[in-house]
Protein backbone atom coordinates (compact mmCIF):
# COMPACT_ATOMS: atom_id res chain seq x y z
CA UNK A 1 -19.96 -3.73 47.62
CA UNK A 2 -19.88 -5.70 50.86
CA UNK A 3 -16.97 -7.98 51.66
CA UNK A 4 -16.82 -9.90 54.92
CA UNK A 5 -13.49 -10.82 56.45
CA UNK A 6 -13.18 -14.39 57.73
CA UNK A 7 -10.34 -16.08 59.55
CA UNK A 8 -8.29 -18.42 57.40
CA UNK A 9 -6.46 -20.73 59.85
CA UNK A 10 -3.82 -21.70 57.28
CA UNK A 11 -2.82 -18.08 56.65
CA UNK A 12 -3.28 -16.83 60.20
CA UNK A 13 -5.05 -13.69 59.03
CA UNK A 14 -8.38 -12.42 57.89
CA UNK A 15 -9.22 -12.88 54.22
CA UNK A 16 -12.26 -11.77 52.27
CA UNK A 17 -14.90 -14.38 51.57
CA UNK A 18 -17.58 -13.79 49.00
CA UNK A 19 -19.66 -16.78 50.09
CA UNK A 20 -20.67 -15.09 53.35
CA UNK A 21 -21.22 -11.81 51.60
CA UNK A 22 -23.66 -13.45 49.22
CA UNK A 23 -25.75 -14.59 52.19
CA UNK A 24 -26.32 -11.00 53.31
CA UNK A 25 -28.98 -9.05 51.54
CA UNK A 26 -28.14 -5.56 50.42
CA UNK A 27 -31.02 -3.14 50.45
CA UNK A 28 -30.69 -0.43 47.86
CA UNK A 29 -32.56 2.79 48.49
CA UNK A 30 -33.67 5.11 45.79
CA UNK A 31 -32.28 8.66 45.99
CA UNK A 32 -35.79 9.89 46.77
CA UNK A 33 -36.10 7.60 49.80
CA UNK A 34 -32.72 8.73 51.13
CA UNK A 35 -33.64 12.38 50.72
CA UNK A 36 -36.99 11.89 52.49
CA UNK A 37 -35.30 10.06 55.38
CA UNK A 38 -32.69 12.80 55.65
CA UNK A 39 -35.39 15.48 55.62
CA UNK A 40 -37.31 13.68 58.38
CA UNK A 41 -34.17 13.34 60.49
CA UNK A 42 -33.24 16.99 60.02
CA UNK A 43 -36.79 18.12 60.78
CA UNK A 44 -36.78 16.06 64.00
CA UNK A 45 -33.41 17.58 64.93
CA UNK A 46 -34.74 21.09 64.32
CA UNK A 47 -37.84 20.40 66.42
CA UNK A 48 -35.71 19.03 69.26
CA UNK A 49 -33.49 22.12 69.08
CA UNK A 50 -36.45 24.51 69.10
CA UNK A 51 -38.03 22.63 72.03
CA UNK A 52 -34.79 22.96 74.02
CA UNK A 53 -34.18 19.23 74.07
CA UNK A 54 -30.66 19.59 72.69
CA UNK A 55 -27.96 20.79 75.03
CA UNK A 56 -24.44 20.75 73.64
CA UNK A 57 -22.87 22.66 76.54
CA UNK A 58 -23.88 20.62 79.55
CA UNK A 59 -25.81 22.52 82.16
CA UNK A 60 -27.49 25.91 81.72
CA UNK A 61 -24.81 27.57 83.86
CA UNK A 62 -22.24 26.70 81.19
CA UNK A 63 -24.38 28.28 78.48
CA UNK A 64 -24.87 31.38 80.64
CA UNK A 65 -21.09 31.71 81.09
CA UNK A 66 -20.51 31.30 77.36
CA UNK A 67 -23.07 34.01 76.64
CA UNK A 68 -21.43 36.35 79.17
CA UNK A 69 -18.05 35.81 77.50
CA UNK A 70 -19.55 36.50 74.07
CA UNK A 71 -21.16 39.72 75.33
CA UNK A 72 -17.90 40.94 76.87
CA UNK A 73 -16.06 40.16 73.63
CA UNK A 74 -18.65 42.09 71.60
CA UNK A 75 -18.51 45.10 73.94
CA UNK A 76 -14.70 45.04 73.94
CA UNK A 77 -14.59 44.97 70.14
CA UNK A 78 -17.12 47.79 69.83
CA UNK A 79 -15.29 49.92 72.39
CA UNK A 80 -11.97 49.29 70.66
CA UNK A 81 -13.39 50.61 67.37
CA UNK A 82 -14.94 53.62 69.13
CA UNK A 83 -11.62 54.49 70.76
CA UNK A 84 -9.82 54.08 67.45
CA UNK A 85 -12.27 56.47 65.78
CA UNK A 86 -11.75 59.01 68.59
CA UNK A 87 -7.99 58.71 68.11
CA UNK A 88 -8.32 59.29 64.37
CA UNK A 89 -10.48 62.38 64.98
CA UNK A 90 -7.99 63.61 67.59
CA UNK A 91 -5.08 63.27 65.16
CA UNK A 92 -6.93 65.50 62.70
CA UNK A 93 -8.09 68.12 65.23
CA UNK A 94 -6.79 70.17 68.13
CA UNK A 95 -9.21 68.82 70.76
CA UNK A 96 -7.78 66.83 73.64
CA UNK A 97 -7.94 63.06 73.74
CA UNK A 98 -7.02 60.78 76.62
CA UNK A 99 -5.12 57.84 75.15
CA UNK A 100 -4.03 56.47 78.48
CA UNK A 101 -7.53 56.38 79.97
CA UNK A 102 -8.86 54.57 76.92
CA UNK A 103 -6.07 52.01 76.98
CA UNK A 104 -6.68 51.48 80.70
CA UNK A 105 -10.38 50.89 80.01
CA UNK A 106 -9.59 48.34 77.28
CA UNK A 107 -7.03 46.62 79.49
CA UNK A 108 -9.51 46.32 82.38
CA UNK A 109 -12.16 44.86 80.08
CA UNK A 110 -9.63 42.43 78.62
CA UNK A 111 -8.63 41.31 82.13
CA UNK A 112 -12.30 40.79 83.00
CA UNK A 113 -12.72 38.72 79.83
CA UNK A 114 -9.64 36.67 80.70
CA UNK A 115 -10.99 35.97 84.19
CA UNK A 116 -14.34 34.82 82.75
CA UNK A 117 -12.62 32.53 80.27
CA UNK A 118 -10.39 31.12 83.03
CA UNK A 119 -13.48 30.52 85.16
CA UNK A 120 -15.11 28.67 82.27
CA UNK A 121 -11.93 26.65 81.69
CA UNK A 122 -11.84 25.70 85.38
CA UNK A 123 -15.49 24.61 85.23
CA UNK A 124 -14.79 22.36 82.25
CA UNK A 125 -11.69 20.85 83.87
CA UNK A 126 -13.62 20.17 87.10
CA UNK A 127 -16.04 18.04 85.07
CA UNK A 128 -19.08 20.22 85.56
CA UNK A 129 -19.84 20.27 81.86
């Protein structure tokens, strides 16, 4: 339903008028037409993405930095689980385990990750995105 608002000088506000609405033609699409148009649009979007025409992160340097951050996060998570497994094995055995060295390693990696994220944040705030 299409209703157009028109100014009514006596009321000082906008009121709906059906006379103008009747002048506009409303094109009704069948569900099949809408689906086909949506499919075409999505296919075009996919092609543009695959061709590298879409760039949601600004320049390629931004994307590189985001990938570096993701890689550091993945390595940090993996190393954290490895260290946890070593700690569990150590608790159930008599072999030595260096808790402090492992925590230092995780802390250093976390600091590196923080610096990368801060660098990315600075880049975005400087308008390079």
